PDB file of C-alpha atoms in Angstrom:
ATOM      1  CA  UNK A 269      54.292  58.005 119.825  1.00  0.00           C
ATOM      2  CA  UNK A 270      56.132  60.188 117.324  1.00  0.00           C
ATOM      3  CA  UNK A 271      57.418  63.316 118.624  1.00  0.00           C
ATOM      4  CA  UNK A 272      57.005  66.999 117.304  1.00  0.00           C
ATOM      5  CA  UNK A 273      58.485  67.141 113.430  1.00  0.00           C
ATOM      6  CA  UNK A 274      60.213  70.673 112.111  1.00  0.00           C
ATOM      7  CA  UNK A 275      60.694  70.714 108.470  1.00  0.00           C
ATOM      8  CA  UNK A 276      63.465  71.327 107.422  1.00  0.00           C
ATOM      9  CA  UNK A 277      66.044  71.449 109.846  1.00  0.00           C
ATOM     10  CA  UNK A 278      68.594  73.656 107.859  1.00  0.00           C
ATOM     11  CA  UNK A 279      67.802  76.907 105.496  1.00  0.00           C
ATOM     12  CA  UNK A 280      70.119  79.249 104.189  1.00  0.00           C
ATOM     13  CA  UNK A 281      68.212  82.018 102.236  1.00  0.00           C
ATOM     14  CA  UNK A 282      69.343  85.621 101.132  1.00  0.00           C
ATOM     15  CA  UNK A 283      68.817  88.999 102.708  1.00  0.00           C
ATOM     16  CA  UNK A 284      65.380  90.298 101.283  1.00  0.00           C
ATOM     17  CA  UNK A 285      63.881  86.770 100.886  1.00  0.00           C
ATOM     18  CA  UNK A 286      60.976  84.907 102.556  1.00  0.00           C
ATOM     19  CA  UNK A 287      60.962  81.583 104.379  1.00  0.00           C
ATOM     20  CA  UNK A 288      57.975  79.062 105.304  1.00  0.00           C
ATOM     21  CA  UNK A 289      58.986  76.623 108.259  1.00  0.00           C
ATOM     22  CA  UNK A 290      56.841  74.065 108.768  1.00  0.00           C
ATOM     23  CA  UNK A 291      55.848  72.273 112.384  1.00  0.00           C
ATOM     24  CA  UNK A 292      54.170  68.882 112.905  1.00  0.00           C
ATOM     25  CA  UNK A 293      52.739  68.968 116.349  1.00  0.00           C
ATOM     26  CA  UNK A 294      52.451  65.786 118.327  1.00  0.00           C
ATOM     27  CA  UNK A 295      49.102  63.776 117.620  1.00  0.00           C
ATOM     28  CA  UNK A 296      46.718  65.341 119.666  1.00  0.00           C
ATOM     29  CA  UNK A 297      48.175  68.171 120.798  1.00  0.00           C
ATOM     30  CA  UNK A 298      45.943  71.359 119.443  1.00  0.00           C
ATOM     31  CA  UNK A 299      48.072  74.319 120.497  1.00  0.00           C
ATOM     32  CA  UNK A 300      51.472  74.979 118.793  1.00  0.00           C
ATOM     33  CA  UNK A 301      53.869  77.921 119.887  1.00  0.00           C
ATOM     34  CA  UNK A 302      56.976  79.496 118.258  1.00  0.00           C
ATOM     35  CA  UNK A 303      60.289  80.705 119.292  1.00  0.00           C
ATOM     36  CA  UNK A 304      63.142  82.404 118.185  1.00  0.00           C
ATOM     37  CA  UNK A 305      66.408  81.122 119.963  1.00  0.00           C
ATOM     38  CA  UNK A 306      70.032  82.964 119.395  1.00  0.00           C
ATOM     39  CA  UNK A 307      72.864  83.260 121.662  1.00  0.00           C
ATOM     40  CA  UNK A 308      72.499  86.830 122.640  1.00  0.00           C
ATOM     41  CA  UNK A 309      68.804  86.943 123.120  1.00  0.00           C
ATOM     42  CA  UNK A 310      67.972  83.483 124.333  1.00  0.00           C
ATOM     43  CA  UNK A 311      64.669  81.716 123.480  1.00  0.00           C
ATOM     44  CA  UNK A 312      62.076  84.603 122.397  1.00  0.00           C
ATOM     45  CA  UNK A 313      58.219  84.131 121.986  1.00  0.00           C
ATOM     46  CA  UNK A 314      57.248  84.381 118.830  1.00  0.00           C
ATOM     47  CA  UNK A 315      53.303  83.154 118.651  1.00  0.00           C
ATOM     48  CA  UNK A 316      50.774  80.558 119.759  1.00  0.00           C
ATOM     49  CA  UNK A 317      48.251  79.141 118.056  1.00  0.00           C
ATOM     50  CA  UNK A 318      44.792  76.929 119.381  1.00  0.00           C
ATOM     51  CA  UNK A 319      42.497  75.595 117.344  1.00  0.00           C
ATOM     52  CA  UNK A 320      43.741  77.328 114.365  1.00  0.00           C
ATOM     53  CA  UNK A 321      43.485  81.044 116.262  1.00  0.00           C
ATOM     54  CA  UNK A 322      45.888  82.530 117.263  1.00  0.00           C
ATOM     55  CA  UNK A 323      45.899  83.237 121.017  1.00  0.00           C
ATOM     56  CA  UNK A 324      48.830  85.542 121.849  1.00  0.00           C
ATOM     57  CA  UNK A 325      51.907  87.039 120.388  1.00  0.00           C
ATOM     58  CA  UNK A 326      54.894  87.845 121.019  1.00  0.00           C
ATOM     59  CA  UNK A 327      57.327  91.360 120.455  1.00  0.00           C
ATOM     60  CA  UNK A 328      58.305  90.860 117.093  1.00  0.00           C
ATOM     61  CA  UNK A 329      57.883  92.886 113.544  1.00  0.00           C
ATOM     62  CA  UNK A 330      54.723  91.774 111.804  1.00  0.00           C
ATOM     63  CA  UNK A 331      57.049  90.301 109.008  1.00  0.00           C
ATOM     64  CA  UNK A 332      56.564  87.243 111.478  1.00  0.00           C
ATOM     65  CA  UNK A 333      53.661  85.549 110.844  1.00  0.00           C
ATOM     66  CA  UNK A 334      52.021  82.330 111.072  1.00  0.00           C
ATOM     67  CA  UNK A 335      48.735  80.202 110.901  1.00  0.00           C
ATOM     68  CA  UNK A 336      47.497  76.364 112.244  1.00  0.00           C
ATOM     69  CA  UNK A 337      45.675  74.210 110.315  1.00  0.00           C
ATOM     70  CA  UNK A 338      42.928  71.666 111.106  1.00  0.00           C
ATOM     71  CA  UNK A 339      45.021  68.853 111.710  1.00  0.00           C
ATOM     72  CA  UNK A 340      47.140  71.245 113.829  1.00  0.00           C
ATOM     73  CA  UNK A 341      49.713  71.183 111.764  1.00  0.00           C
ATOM     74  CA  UNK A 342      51.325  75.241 112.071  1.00  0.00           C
ATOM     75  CA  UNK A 343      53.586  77.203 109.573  1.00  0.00           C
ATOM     76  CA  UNK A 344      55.637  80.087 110.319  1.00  0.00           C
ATOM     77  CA  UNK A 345      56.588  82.593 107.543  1.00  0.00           C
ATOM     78  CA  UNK A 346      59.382  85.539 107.389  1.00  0.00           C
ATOM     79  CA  UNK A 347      59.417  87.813 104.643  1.00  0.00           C
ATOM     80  CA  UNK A 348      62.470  90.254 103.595  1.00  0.00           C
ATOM     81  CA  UNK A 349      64.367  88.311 105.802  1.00  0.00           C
ATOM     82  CA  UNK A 350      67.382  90.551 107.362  1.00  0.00           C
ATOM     83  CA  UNK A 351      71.156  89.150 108.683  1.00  0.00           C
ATOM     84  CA  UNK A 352      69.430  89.240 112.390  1.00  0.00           C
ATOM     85  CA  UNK A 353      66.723  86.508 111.920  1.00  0.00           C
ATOM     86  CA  UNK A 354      69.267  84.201 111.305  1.00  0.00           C
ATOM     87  CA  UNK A 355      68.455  81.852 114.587  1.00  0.00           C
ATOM     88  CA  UNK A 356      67.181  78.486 115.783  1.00  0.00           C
ATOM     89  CA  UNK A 357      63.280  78.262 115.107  1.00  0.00           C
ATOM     90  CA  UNK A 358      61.423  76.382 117.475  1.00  0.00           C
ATOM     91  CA  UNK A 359      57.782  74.881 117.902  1.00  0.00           C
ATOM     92  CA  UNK A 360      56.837  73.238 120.878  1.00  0.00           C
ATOM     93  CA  UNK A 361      52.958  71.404 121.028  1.00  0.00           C
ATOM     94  CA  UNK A 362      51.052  71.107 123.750  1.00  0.00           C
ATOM     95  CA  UNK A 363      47.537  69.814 124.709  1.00  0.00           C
ATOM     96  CA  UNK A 364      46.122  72.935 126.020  1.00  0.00           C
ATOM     97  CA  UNK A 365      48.885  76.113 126.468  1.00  0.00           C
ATOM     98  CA  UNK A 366      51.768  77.095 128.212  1.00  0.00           C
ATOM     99  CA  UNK A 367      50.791  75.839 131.555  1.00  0.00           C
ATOM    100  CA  UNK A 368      50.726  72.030 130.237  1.00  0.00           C
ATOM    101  CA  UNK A 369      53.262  70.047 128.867  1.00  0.00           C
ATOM    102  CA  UNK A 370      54.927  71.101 126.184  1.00  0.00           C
ATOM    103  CA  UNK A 371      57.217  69.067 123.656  1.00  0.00           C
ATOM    104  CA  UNK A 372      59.855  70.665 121.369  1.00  0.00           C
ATOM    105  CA  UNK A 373      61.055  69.650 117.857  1.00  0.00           C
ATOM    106  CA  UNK A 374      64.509  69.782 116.865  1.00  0.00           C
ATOM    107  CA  UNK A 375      64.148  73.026 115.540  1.00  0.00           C
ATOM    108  CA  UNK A 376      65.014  74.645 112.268  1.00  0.00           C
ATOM    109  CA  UNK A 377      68.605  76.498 111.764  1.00  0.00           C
ATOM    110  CA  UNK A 378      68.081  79.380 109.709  1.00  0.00           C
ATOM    111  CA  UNK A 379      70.525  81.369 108.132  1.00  0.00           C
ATOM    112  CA  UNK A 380      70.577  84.628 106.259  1.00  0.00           C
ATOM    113  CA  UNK A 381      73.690  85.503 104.534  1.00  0.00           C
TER     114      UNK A 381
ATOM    115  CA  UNK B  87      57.751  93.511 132.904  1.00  0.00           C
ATOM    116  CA  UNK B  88      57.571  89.686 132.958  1.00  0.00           C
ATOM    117  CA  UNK B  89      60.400  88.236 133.158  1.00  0.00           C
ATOM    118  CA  UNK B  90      62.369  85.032 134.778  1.00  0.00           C
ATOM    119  CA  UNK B  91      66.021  85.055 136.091  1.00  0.00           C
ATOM    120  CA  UNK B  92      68.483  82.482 135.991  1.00  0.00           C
ATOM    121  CA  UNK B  93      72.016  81.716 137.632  1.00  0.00           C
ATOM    122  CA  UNK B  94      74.263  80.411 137.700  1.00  0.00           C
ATOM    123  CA  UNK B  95      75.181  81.107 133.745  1.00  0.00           C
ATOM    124  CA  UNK B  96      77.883  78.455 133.568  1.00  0.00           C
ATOM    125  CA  UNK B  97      78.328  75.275 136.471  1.00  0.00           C
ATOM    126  CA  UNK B  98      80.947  72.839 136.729  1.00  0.00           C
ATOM    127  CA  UNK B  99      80.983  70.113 138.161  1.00  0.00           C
ATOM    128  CA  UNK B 100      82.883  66.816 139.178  1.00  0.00           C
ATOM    129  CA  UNK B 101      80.895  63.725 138.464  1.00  0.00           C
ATOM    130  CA  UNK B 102      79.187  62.474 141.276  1.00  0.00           C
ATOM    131  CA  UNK B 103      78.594  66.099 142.850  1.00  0.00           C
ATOM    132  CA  UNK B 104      75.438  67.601 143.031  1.00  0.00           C
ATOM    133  CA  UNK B 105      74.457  70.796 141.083  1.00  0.00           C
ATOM    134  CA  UNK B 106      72.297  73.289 141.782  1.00  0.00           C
ATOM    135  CA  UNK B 107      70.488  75.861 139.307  1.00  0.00           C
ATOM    136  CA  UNK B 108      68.155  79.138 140.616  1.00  0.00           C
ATOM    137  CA  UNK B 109      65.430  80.928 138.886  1.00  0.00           C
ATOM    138  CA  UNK B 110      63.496  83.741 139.966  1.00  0.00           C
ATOM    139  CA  UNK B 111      60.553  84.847 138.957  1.00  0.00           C
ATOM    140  CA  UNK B 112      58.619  88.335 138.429  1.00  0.00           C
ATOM    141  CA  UNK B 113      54.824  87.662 137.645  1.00  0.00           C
ATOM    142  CA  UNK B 114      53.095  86.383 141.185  1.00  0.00           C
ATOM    143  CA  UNK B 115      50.446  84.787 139.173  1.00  0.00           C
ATOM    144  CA  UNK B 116      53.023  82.348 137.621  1.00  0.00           C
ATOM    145  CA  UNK B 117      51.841  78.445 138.273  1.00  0.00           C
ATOM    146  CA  UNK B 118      53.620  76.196 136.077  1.00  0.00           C
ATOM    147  CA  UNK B 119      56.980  75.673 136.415  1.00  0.00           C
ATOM    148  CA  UNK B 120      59.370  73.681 133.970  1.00  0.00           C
ATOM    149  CA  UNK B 121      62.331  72.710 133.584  1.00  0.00           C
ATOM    150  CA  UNK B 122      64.299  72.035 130.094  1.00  0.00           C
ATOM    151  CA  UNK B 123      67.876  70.226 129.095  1.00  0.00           C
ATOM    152  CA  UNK B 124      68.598  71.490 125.571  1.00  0.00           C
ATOM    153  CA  UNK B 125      71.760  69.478 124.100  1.00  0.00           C
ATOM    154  CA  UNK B 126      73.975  70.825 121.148  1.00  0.00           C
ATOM    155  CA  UNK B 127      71.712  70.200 118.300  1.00  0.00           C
ATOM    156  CA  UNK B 128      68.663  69.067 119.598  1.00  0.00           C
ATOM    157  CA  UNK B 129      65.745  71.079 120.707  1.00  0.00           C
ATOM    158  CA  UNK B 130      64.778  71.494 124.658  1.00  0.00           C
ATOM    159  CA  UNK B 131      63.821  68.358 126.565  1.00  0.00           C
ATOM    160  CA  UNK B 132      61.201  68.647 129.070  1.00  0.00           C
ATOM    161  CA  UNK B 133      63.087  66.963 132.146  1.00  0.00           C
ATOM    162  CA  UNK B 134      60.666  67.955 135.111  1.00  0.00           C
ATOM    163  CA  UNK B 135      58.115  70.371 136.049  1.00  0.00           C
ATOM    164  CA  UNK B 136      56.206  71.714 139.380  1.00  0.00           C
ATOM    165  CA  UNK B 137      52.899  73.377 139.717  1.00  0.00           C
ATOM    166  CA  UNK B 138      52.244  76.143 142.280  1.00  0.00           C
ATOM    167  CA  UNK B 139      50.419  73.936 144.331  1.00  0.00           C
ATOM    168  CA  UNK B 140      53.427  72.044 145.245  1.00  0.00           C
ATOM    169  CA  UNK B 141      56.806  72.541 147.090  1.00  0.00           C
ATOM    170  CA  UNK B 142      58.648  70.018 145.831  1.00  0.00           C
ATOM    171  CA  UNK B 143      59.485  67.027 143.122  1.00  0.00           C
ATOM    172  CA  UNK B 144      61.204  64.630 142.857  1.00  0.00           C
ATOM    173  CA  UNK B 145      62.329  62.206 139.703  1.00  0.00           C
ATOM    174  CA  UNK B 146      65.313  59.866 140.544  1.00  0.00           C
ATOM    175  CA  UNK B 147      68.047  62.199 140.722  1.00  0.00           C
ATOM    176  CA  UNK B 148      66.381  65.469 139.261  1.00  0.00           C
ATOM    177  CA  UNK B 149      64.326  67.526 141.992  1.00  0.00           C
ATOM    178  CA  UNK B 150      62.532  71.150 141.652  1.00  0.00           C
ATOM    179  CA  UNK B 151      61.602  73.078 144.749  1.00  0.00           C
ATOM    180  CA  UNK B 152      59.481  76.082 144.635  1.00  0.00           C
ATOM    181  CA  UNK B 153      58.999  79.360 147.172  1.00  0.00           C
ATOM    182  CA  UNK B 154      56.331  81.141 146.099  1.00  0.00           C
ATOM    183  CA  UNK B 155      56.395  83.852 148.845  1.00  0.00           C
ATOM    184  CA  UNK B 156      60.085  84.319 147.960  1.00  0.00           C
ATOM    185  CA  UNK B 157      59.324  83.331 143.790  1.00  0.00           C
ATOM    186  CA  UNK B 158      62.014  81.180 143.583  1.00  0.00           C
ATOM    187  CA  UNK B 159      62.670  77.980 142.178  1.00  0.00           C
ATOM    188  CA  UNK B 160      65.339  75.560 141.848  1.00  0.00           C
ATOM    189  CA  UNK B 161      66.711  72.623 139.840  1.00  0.00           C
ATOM    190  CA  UNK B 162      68.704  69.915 141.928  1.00  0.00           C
ATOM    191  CA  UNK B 163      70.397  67.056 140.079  1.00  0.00           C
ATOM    192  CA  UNK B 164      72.388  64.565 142.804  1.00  0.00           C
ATOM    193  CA  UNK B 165      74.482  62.045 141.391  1.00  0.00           C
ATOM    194  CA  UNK B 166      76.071  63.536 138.710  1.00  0.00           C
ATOM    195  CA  UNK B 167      77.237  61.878 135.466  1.00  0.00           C
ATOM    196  CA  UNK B 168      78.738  63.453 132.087  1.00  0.00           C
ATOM    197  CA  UNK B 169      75.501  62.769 130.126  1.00  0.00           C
ATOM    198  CA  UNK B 170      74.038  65.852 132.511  1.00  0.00           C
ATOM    199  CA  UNK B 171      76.412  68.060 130.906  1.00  0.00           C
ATOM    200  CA  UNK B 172      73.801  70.851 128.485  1.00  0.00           C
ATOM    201  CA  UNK B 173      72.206  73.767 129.036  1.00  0.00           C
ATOM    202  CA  UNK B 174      69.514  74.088 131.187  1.00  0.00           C
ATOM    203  CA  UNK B 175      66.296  76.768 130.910  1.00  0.00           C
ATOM    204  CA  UNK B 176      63.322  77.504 133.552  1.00  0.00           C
ATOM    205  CA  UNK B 177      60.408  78.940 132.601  1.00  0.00           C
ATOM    206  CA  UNK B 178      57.675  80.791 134.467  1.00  0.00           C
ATOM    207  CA  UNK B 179      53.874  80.622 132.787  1.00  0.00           C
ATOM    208  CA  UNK B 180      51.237  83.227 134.112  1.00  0.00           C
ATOM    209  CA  UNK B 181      48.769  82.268 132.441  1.00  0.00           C
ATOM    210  CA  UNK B 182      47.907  79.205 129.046  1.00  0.00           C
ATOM    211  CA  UNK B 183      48.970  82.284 126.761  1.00  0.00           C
ATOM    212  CA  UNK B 184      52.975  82.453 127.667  1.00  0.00           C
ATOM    213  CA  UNK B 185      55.740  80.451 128.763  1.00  0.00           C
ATOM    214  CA  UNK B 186      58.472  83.092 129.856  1.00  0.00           C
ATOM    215  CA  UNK B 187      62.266  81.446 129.831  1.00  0.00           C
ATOM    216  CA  UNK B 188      65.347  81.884 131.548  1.00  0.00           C
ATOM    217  CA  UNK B 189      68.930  82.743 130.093  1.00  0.00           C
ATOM    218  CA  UNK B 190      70.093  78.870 130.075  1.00  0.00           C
ATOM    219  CA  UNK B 191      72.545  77.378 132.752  1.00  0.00           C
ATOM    220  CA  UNK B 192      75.755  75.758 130.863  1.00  0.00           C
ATOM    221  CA  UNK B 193      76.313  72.708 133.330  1.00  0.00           C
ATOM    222  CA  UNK B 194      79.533  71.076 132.336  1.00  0.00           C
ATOM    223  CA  UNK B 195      80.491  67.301 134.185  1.00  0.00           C
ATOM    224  CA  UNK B 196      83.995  66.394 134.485  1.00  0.00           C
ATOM    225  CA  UNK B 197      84.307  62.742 134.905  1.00  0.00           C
TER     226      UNK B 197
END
């Protein structure tokens, strides 16, 4: 069974830009969360979505956002991007939440130069 | 707030010893428990997992323990071989709506 998919798995973009990551969950998974991983900080709760709502989010600047679709697919979006969101992006799919299972994807390496 | 401690930062072993990695948690209504091996340039790998309800698992040579009056839990790995060598994360979840992590292990095995 195919695993969770991140599109794509390298960015560079400029300060001031915006970015759309993309994250394939695994087939019948409905929830999808987000993370933010970097050396100093670690890996840092972005969102989660269910059933195309989301359901909780985490302590970051509303520049992050994100939405699910019906096939559970989920996109994450950063706009004006600054130096300090350059970072490992990572989804991770699940059946029901954060106390099931939950499968990472490979992540995608962003950086903003 | 919420939030999950880990130690040791960095672990070395020699192959064939055992290692040992503790977490401790804040939230008492934590009840799921994994544990992740993230390699250089993959994503995090669930490897094993324990529910509240439980003390103990075991898979081959990976085991978790858990004391929930003392909110600690633990990763074991016996046996070890160079292919262990990553970083390892817990995570504590309160509740379906978060998954709190620790600050990664760096377990390094010299053969």
């Amino acid at each position: 069974k195919a695993g969770v998919t991140q599109t794509p798995r390298y960015l560079i973009k400029t300060r001031g830009q915006q970015v759309t990551l993309s994250c394939s969950p695994i087939s019948g998974h409905r929830s999808v969360s987000w993370y933010q991983q970097t050396p100093g900080q670690g890996l840092q709760f972005l969102f989660e979505y269910f059933s195309e709502t989301q359901r909780n989010k985490g302590n970051f600047p509303g520049r992050f956002s994100g939405r699910q679709f019906s096939n559970s697919r989920s996109e994450m979006n950063v706009s004006t991007l600054e130096l300090g969101d350059s970072a490992l992006y990572l989804c991770a799919s699940s059946f029901f939440g954060h106390n099931t299972e939950a499968f990472f994807g490979q992540g995608t390496r962003l950086t903003v130069v | 707030g919420e939030n999950v401690e880990q130690h040791p930062s960095t672990l070395s072993v020699q192959e064939g010893d055992s290692a040992v990695i503790k977490c401790t948690y804040s939230d008492s209504a934590s009840n799921y428990f994994p544990w992740y091996k993230q390699e250089l340039g993959k994503g995090p790998q669930l490897i094993i997992d324990i529910r509240s309800n439980v003390g103990e698992k075991k898979d081959q040579r990976i085991a978790v323990t858990l004391n929930k009056t003392a909110k600690h839990f633990s990763l074991h790995i016996t046996e070890t071989q160079p292919e262990d060598s990553a970083v390892y994360f817990c995570a504590a979840s309160p509740n379906t709506d978060k998954l709190i992590f620790g600050t990664g292990t760096r377990l390094q095995v010299f053969p």
